[in-house]
XYZ file of C-alpha atoms in Angstrom:
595
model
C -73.752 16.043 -12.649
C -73.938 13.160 -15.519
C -70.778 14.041 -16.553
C -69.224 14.281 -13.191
C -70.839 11.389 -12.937
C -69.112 9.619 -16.246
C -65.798 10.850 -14.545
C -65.437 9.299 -11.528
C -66.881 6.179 -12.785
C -63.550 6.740 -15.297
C -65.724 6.489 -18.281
C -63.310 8.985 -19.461
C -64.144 8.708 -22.706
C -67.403 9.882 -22.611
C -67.324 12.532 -20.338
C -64.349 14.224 -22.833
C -67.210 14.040 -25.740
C -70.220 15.400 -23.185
C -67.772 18.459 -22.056
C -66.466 19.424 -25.565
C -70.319 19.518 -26.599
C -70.661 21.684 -23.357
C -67.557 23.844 -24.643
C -68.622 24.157 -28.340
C -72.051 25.063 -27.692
C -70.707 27.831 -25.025
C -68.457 28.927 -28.083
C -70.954 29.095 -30.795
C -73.216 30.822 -28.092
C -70.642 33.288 -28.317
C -69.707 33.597 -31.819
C -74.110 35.481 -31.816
C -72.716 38.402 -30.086
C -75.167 38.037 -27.279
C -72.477 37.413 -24.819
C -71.717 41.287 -23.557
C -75.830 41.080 -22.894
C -75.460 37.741 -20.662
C -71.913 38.229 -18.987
C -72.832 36.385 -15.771
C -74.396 33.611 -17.428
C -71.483 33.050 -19.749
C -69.117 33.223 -17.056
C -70.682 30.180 -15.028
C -70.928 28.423 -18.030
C -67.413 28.554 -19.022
C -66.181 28.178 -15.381
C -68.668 24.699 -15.407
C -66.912 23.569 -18.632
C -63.008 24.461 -16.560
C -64.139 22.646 -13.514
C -65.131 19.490 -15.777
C -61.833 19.449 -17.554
C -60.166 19.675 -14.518
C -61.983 17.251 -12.880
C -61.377 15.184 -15.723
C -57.652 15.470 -16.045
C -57.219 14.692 -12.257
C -59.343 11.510 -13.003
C -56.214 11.452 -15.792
C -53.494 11.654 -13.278
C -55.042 9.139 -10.948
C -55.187 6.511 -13.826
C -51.519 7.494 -14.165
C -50.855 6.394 -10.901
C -52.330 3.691 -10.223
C -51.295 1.981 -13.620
C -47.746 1.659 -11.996
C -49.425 -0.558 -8.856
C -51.769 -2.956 -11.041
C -51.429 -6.386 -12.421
C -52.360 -6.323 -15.094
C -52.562 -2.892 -16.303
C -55.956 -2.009 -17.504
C -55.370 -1.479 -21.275
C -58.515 -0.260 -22.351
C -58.419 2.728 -19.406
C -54.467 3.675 -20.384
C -56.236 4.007 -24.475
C -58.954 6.419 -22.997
C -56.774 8.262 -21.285
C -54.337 8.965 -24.516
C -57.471 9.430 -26.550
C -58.499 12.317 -24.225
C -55.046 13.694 -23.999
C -55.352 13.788 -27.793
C -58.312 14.554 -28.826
C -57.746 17.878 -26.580
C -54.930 18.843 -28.663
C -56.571 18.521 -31.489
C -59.460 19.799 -30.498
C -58.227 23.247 -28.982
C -55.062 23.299 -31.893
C -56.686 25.993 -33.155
C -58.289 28.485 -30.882
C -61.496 30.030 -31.950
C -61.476 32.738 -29.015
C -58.557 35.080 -28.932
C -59.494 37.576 -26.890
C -59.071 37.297 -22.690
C -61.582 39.608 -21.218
C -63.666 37.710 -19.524
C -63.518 34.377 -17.219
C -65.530 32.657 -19.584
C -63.410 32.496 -23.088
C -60.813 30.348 -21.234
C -62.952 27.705 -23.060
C -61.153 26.886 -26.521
C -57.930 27.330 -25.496
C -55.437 24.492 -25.500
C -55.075 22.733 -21.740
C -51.348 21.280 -22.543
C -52.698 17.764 -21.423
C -49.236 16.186 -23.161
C -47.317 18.444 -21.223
C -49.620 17.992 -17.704
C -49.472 13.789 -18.448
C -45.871 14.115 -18.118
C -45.736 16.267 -14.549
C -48.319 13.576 -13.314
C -46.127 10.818 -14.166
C -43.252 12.631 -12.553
C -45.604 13.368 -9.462
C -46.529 9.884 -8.855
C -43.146 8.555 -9.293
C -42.098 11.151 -6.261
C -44.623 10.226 -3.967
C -44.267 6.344 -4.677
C -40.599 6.930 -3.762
C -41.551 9.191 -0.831
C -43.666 6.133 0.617
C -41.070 3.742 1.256
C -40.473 3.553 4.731
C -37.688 4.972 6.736
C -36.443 2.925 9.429
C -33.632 4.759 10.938
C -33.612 3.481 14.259
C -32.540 0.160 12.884
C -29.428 -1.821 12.177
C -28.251 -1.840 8.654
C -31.484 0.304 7.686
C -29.829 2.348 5.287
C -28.459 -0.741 3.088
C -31.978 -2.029 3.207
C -33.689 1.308 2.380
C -31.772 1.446 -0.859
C -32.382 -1.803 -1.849
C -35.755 -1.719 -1.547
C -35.458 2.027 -3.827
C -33.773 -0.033 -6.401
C -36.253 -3.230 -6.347
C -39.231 -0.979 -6.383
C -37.511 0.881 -9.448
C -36.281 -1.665 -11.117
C -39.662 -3.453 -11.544
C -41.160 -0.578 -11.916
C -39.541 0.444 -14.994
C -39.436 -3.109 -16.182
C -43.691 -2.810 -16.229
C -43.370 0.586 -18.024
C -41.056 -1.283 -21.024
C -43.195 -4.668 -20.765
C -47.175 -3.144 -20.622
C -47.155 0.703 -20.878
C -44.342 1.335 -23.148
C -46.996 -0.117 -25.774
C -50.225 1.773 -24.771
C -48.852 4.691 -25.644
C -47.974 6.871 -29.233
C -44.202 6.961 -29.737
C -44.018 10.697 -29.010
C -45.120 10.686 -25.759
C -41.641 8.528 -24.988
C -42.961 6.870 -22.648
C -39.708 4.681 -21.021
C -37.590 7.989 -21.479
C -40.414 9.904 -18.718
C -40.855 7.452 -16.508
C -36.626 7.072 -16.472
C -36.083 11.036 -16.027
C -39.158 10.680 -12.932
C -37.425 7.927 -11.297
C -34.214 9.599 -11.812
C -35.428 13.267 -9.972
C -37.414 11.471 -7.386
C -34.405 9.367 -6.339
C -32.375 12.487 -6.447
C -34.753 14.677 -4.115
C -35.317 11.665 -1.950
C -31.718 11.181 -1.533
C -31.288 14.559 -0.867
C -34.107 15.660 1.440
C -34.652 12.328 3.671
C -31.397 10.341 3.352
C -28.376 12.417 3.150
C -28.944 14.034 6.859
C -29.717 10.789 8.335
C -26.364 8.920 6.883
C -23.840 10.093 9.738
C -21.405 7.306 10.086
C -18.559 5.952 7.620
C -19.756 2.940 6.858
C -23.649 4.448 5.803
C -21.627 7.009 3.876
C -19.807 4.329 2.347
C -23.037 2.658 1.121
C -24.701 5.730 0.512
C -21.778 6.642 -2.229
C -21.535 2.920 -3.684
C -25.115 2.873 -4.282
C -25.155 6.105 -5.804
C -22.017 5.766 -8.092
C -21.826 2.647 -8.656
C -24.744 0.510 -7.836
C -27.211 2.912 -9.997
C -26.027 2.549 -13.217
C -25.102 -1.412 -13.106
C -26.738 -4.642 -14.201
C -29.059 -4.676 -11.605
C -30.480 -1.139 -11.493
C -30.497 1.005 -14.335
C -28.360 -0.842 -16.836
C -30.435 -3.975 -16.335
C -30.443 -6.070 -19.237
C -34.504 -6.191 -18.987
C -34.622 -2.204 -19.882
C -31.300 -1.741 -20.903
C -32.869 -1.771 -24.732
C -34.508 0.967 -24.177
C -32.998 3.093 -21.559
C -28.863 4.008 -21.938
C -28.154 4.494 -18.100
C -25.293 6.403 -19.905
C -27.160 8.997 -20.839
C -28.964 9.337 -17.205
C -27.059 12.298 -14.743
C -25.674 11.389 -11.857
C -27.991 11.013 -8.587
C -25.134 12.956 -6.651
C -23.269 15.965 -8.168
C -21.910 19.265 -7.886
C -21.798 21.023 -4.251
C -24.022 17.945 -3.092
C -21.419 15.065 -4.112
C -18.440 17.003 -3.142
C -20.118 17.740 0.369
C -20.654 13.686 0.971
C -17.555 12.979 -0.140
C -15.963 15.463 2.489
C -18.029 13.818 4.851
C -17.011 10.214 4.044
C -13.506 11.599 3.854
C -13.612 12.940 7.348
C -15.874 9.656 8.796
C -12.880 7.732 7.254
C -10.406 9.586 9.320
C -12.344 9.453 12.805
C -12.584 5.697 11.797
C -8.778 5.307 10.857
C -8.322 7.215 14.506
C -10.204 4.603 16.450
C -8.305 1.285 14.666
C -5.369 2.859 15.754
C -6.508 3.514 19.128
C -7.169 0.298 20.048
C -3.792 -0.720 18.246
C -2.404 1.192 21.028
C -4.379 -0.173 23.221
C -3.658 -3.667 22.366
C 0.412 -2.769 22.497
C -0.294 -0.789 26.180
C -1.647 -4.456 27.375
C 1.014 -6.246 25.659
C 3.194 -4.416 27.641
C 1.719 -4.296 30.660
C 1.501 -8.077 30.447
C 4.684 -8.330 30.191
C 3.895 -10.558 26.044
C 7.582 -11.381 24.623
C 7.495 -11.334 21.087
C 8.525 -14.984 19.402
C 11.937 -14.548 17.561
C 9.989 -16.270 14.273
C 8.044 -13.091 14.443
C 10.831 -10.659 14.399
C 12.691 -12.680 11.871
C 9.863 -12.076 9.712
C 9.606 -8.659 9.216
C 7.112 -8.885 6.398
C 4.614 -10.377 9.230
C 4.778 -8.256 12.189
C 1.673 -8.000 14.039
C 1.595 -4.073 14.443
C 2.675 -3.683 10.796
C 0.214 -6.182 9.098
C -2.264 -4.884 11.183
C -1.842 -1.017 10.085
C -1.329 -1.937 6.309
C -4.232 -3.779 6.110
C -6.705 -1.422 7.945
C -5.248 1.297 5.610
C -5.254 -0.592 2.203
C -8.580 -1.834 3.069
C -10.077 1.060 2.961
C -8.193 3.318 0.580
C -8.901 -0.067 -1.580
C -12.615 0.449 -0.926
C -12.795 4.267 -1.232
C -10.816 3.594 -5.232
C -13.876 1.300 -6.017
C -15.979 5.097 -5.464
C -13.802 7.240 -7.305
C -10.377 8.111 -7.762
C -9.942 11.749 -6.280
C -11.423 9.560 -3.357
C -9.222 6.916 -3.063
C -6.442 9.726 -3.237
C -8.131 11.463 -0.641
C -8.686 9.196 1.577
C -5.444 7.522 1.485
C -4.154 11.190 2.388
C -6.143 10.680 5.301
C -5.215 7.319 6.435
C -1.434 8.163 6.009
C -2.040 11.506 8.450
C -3.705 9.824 11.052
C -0.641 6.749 10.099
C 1.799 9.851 11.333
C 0.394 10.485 14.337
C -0.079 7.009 15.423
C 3.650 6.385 15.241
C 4.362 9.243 17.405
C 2.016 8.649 20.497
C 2.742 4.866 20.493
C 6.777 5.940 20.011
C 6.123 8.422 23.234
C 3.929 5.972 24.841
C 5.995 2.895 24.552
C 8.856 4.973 26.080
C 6.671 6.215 28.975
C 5.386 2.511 29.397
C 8.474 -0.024 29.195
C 11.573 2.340 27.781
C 13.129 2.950 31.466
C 15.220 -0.070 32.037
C 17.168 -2.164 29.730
C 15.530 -5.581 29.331
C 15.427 -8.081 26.879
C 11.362 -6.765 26.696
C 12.147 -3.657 26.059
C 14.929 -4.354 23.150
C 12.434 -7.128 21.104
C 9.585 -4.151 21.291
C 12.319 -1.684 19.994
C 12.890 -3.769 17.034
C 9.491 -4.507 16.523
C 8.495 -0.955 15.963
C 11.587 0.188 14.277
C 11.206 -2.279 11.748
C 7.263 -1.664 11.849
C 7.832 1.901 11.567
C 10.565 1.036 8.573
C 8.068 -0.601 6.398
C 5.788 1.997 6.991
C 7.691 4.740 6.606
C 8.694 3.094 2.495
C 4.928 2.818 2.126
C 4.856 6.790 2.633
C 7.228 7.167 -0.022
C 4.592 6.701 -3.351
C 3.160 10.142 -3.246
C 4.544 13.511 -2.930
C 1.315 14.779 -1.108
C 2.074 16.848 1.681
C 0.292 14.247 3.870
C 2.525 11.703 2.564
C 5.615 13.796 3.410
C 4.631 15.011 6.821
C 4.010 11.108 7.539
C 7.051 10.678 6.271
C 8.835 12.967 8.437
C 6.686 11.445 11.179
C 7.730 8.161 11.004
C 11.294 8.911 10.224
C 11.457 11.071 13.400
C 9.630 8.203 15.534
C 12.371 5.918 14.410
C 15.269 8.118 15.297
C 13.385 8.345 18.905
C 13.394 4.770 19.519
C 17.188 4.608 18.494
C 18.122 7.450 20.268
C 16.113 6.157 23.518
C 17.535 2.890 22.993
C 20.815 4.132 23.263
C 19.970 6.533 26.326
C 18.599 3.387 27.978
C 21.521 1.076 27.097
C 24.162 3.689 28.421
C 22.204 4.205 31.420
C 22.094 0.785 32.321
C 26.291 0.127 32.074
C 27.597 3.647 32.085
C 27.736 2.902 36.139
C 29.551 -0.343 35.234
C 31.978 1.192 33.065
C 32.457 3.781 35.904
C 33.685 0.832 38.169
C 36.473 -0.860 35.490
C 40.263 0.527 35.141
C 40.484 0.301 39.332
C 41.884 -1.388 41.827
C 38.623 -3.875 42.164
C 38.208 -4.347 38.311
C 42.064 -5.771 38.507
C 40.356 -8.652 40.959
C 37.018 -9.220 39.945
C 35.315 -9.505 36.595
C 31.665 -8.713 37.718
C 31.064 -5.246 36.306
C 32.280 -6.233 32.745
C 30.339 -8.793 33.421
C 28.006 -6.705 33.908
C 27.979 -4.962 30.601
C 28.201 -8.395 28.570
C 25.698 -9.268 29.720
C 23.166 -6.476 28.663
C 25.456 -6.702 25.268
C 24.099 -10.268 24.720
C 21.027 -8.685 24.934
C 22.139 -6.808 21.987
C 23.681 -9.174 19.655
C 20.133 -11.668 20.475
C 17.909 -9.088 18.691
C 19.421 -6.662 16.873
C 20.107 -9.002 14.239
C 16.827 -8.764 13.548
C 16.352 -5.240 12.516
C 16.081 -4.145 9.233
C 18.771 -2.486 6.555
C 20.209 0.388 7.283
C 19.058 0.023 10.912
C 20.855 -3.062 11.644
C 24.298 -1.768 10.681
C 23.197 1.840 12.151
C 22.174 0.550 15.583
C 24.867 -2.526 15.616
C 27.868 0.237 14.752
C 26.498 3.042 17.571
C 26.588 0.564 20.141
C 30.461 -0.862 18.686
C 31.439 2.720 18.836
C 29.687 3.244 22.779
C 31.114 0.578 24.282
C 34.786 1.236 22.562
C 34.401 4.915 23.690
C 32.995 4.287 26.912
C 35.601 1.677 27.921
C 38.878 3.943 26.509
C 37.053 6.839 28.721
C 37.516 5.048 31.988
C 41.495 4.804 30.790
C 41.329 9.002 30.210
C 39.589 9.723 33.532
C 43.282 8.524 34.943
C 41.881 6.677 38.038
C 45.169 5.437 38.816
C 48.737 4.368 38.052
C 49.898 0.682 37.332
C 52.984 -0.800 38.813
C 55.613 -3.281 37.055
C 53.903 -6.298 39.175
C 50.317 -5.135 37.903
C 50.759 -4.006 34.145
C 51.100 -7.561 33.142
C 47.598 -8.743 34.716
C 45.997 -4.942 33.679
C 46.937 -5.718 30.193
C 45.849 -8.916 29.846
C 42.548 -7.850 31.325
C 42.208 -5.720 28.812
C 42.560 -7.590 25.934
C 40.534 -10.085 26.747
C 37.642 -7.728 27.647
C 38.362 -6.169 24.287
C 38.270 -9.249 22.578
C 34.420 -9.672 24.322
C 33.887 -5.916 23.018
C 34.815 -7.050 19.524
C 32.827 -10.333 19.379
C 29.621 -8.857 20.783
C 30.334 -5.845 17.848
C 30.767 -8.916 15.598
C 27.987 -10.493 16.109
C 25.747 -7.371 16.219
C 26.803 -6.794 13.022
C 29.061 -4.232 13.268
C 31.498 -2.849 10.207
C 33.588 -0.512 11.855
C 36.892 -2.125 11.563
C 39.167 -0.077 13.101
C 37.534 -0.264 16.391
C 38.302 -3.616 16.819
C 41.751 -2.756 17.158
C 41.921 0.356 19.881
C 41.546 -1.474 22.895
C 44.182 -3.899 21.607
C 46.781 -1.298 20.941
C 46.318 0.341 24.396
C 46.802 -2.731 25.879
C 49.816 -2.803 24.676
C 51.256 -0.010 25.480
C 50.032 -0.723 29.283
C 52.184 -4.342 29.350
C 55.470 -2.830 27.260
C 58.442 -3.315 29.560
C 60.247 -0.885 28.260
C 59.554 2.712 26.606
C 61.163 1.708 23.503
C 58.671 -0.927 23.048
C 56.173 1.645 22.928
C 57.107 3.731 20.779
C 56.194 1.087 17.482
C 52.361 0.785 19.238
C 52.216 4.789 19.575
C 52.579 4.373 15.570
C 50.143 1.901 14.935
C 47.709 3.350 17.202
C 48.148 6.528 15.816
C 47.835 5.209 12.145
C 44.096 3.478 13.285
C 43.183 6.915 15.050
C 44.717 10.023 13.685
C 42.038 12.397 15.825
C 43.884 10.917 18.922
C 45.461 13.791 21.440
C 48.774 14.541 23.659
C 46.625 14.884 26.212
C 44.876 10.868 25.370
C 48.563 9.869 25.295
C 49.734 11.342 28.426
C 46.117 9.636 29.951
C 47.447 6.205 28.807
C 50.980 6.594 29.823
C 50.113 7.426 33.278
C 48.093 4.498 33.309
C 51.219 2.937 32.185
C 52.709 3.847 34.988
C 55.540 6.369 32.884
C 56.110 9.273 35.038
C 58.882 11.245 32.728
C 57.393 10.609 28.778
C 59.009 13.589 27.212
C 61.513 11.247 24.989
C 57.566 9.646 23.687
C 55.503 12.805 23.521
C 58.183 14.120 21.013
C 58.114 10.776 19.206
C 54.202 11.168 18.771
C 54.378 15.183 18.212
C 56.433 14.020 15.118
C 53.768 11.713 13.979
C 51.425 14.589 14.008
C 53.446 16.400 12.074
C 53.961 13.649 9.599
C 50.324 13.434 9.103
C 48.889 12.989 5.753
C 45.460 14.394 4.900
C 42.732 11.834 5.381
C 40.087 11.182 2.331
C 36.581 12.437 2.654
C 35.665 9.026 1.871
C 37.138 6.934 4.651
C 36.993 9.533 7.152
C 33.101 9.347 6.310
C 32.874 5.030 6.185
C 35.056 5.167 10.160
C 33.907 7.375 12.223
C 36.358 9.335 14.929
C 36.767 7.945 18.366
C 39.126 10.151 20.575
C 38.122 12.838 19.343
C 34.583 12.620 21.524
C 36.430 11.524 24.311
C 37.406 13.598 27.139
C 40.684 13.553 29.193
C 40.501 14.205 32.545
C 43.289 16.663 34.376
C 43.337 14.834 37.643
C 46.102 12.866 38.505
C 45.991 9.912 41.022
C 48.679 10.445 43.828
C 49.272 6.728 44.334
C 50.606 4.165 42.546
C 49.219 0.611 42.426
């Protein structure tokens, strides 16, 4: 009872001395070979002298603990408790029992105190990291949990270098336990009470900064105040093996599901634009660089492929995978949207919108162009197939809005009135106002599709042989029509069109409709020919009965010998000009008046 006593006052000291009397005079006891005639009595005895060691040492590990929480440390209890630890080993170095038969001869043999002091450092390291509270249910509790991990460890090991580091013999390495305790109970705190509570991207995000980057910087375990004595090199990881590559899938896949949402309300933002009816400003379109949807995207992406390379590289890589899939997808529903939403009739709206996203889409689409990932490429495709859409429904839209103009020219009312050419100027203006804004190639592949449309469209109505001209009207019918091909050619012109020989079709079959005479045509069959070699008999019987010519067989022969003449055209300019009559249909029907 004194010596119990001695303990728990933490007169450690003396109680050590009082139980190794207790032990040696239970040894030499033994040593007279009366111990097989007093079995029981030994056996309490030695039990006595194991419960006051182990009483002792957990007076030990409770000094050990608390000398992390006071100010100042008390010196003269840390130097009793490495005199015990000691003065055990030396005492029991050599044991003077070998023999295990009974309870009572584990007195003598060596308790490992070193080896215990260490575990009870390590234990009271865990549970001073398992105290600090949790508070889950809070905003931004996660940041502040981990910095209050890192202040408490910080300081913590900044007492160990400053006022226990010096208490104790070199071999016990003091700074080097405490580090590898800190360093376990941070990993099985992360691991058992953080890690399933960190759900969204952004406490991922912090989670994974604070672990591989935050932990081994200036201000955590590479602080300059400790950094003498403990190489945060040489520390492992907090996170590794199936544990890191787990949160990083996790942060990879938060990343997406956030990437997802941005774009969402991208969408949604566009889907109220258009609703509102919000023209774009032509200083936006003629900076393509600034575009709202495109800075937007790039900047929500680089952001956070940015922030995911400041982790690691095989995340930044991954997650920019990521943000370039979700990128692809984007591009599609807001392609199919927009045409669901505005892309039914031809406005001015609807045109500024197209270039906006083609040129969006454009920039995007070179972006997806750095990496031959297989994300990468399927963006790729993505994008390039959402820009083809918008061209193609451009066009589809265009057509549809003057195709029943076009219908109405080459009659008997077009001759009178100008107001379905009109007509189709107009939504041409439309044209040449913002399609100069597009981007290369699109510019010259949108401006020379629409050149080659309304050239087509307009020779068409001529094929469809609506009716015949008379000497009083072939004058005023070819007039007509080289004015309105003039208009054809300007609005090309200033769409930005390159396709030359278009400009000079109309022109020609103008002037076959106003010759007098059938030798007069004979000298525009040639030059029309020589602009368009894919042109037909059939397209020339089309415009002489416009003409009026009832008997051409004297100019059919002329232009079947032109055929024959024909040289073969090179690859090369064949591929620069596309052909023109060649997609153009001739119909049978022949009108059975003459006007």
């Amino acid at each position: 009872m004194e010596i119990n006593g001695l303990i728990q006052s933490r007169e450690i000291k003396k109680a050590f001395i009082n139980i190794e009397l207790m032990e040696d005079k239970l040894l030499k006891d033994y040593r007279t070979n009366d111990f097989h005639e007093n079995v029981t009595e030994y056996t309490i005895r030695g039990k006595d002298v194991d419960l006051l060691y182990g009483s002792l040492f957990g007076m030990i590990r409770s000094i050990v603990k608390d000398s992390l929480g006071q100010d100042p440390v008390d010196k003269s209890l840390i130097s009793s408790v490495v005199y015990v630890i000691n003065k055990e080993a030396e005492t029991h170095k050599n044991p003077l029992v070998t023999s295990t038969n009974s309870e009572a001869l584990i007195c003598g043999q060596p308790r490992q105190w070193k080896k215990l002091w260490k575990e009870a450092v390590k234990d009271s390291v865990g549970k001073r990291i398992e105290s600090m509270p949790i508070k889950d249910g809070e905003n931004g509790w996660l940041a502040e949990h981990l910095e209050s991990l890192k202040s408490v460890s910080v300081e913590d090991l900044k007492k160990v270098k400053n006022s226990l580091k010096s208490l104790y013999p070199e071999d016990y390495d003091v700074c080097g336990t405490y580090l590898k305790s800190y360093n376990n109970a941070l990993v099985s705190h992360l691991q058992k009470n953080i890690i399933p509570l960190a759900l969204e991207f952004s406490q991922l995000y912090c989670l994974l900064d604070w672990t591989m980057n935050q932990y081994s910087s200036d201000d955590f375990m590479g602080n300059p105040e400790v950094h003498a004595e403990f190489n945060p090199l040489s520390i492992p990881r907090l996170l590794e093996g199936e544990c890191l590559e787990k949160l990083k899938q996790a942060y990879v896949q938060a990343l997406q599901r956030t990437i997802r949402t941005y774009m969402n309300n991208i969408l949604e933002i566009e889907k109220r634009n258009w609703q509102n009816g919000e023209e774009v400003e032509e200083q936006v379109l003629a900076d393509s660089c600034h575009l709202p949807i495109y800075t937007d995207v790039e900047e929500i992406i680089g952001t956070h492929v940015r922030n995911s390379a400041r982790l690691s590289h095989d995340l930044e890589i991954s997650s920019s995978n990521a943000c370039v899939e979700e990128l692809g997808t984007f591009t599609t529903r807001l392609q199919v949207a927009f045409h669901e939403c505005v892309g039914t009739t031809f406005t001015s709206f609807f045109a500024q919108y197209t270039v906006v996203y083609v040129n969006s889409f454009a920039k995007l689409r070179h972006n997806t162009t750095q990496s031959d990932a297989e994300q990468y490429r399927c963006a790729e495709t993505k994008l390039t197939k959402a820009i083809e859409s918008l061209k193609q429904h451009f066009f589809d839209v265009f057509m549809k809005d003057t195709k029943p103009h076009f219908q109405k020219i080459i009659t008997k009312n077009w001759l009178k009135k100008n107001t379905e050419f009109n007509a189709i100027m107009k939504s041409s203006g439309i044209l040449c106002q913002w399609l100069k804004y597009l981007l290369p190639p699109y510019d010259k592949d949108f401006a020379c599709g629409i050149h080659q449309y309304l050239v087509k469209e307009y020779i068409l109505q001529i094929m469809k042989r609506k009716m015949r001209l008379n000497k009083l009207r072939r004058k005023r019918a070819a007039q007509k029509m080289r004015e309105e091909g003039d208009l054809i050619n300007k609005a090309a012109d200033d769409m930005g069109s390159d396709l030359d020989t278009l400009h000079h079709a109309i022109h020609c079959i103008s002037e076959i409709i106003g010759a007098k005479k059938k030798v007069e045509i004979e000298p525009k069959l040639d030059q029309l020919f020589h602009l368009h070699p894919d042109i037909s008999e059939d397209h020339i019987l089309c415009i002489l009965h416009l003409h009026g010519i009832r008997k051409s067989t004297k100019l059919l022969r002329h232009f079947q010998k032109l055929q024959e003449s024909q040289q073969p055209i090179p690859s090369s300019q064949d591929s620069q000009q596309p052909p023109l009559f060649s997609a153009i249909e001739c119909s049978p029907q022949v009108a059975c008046f003459t006007l």
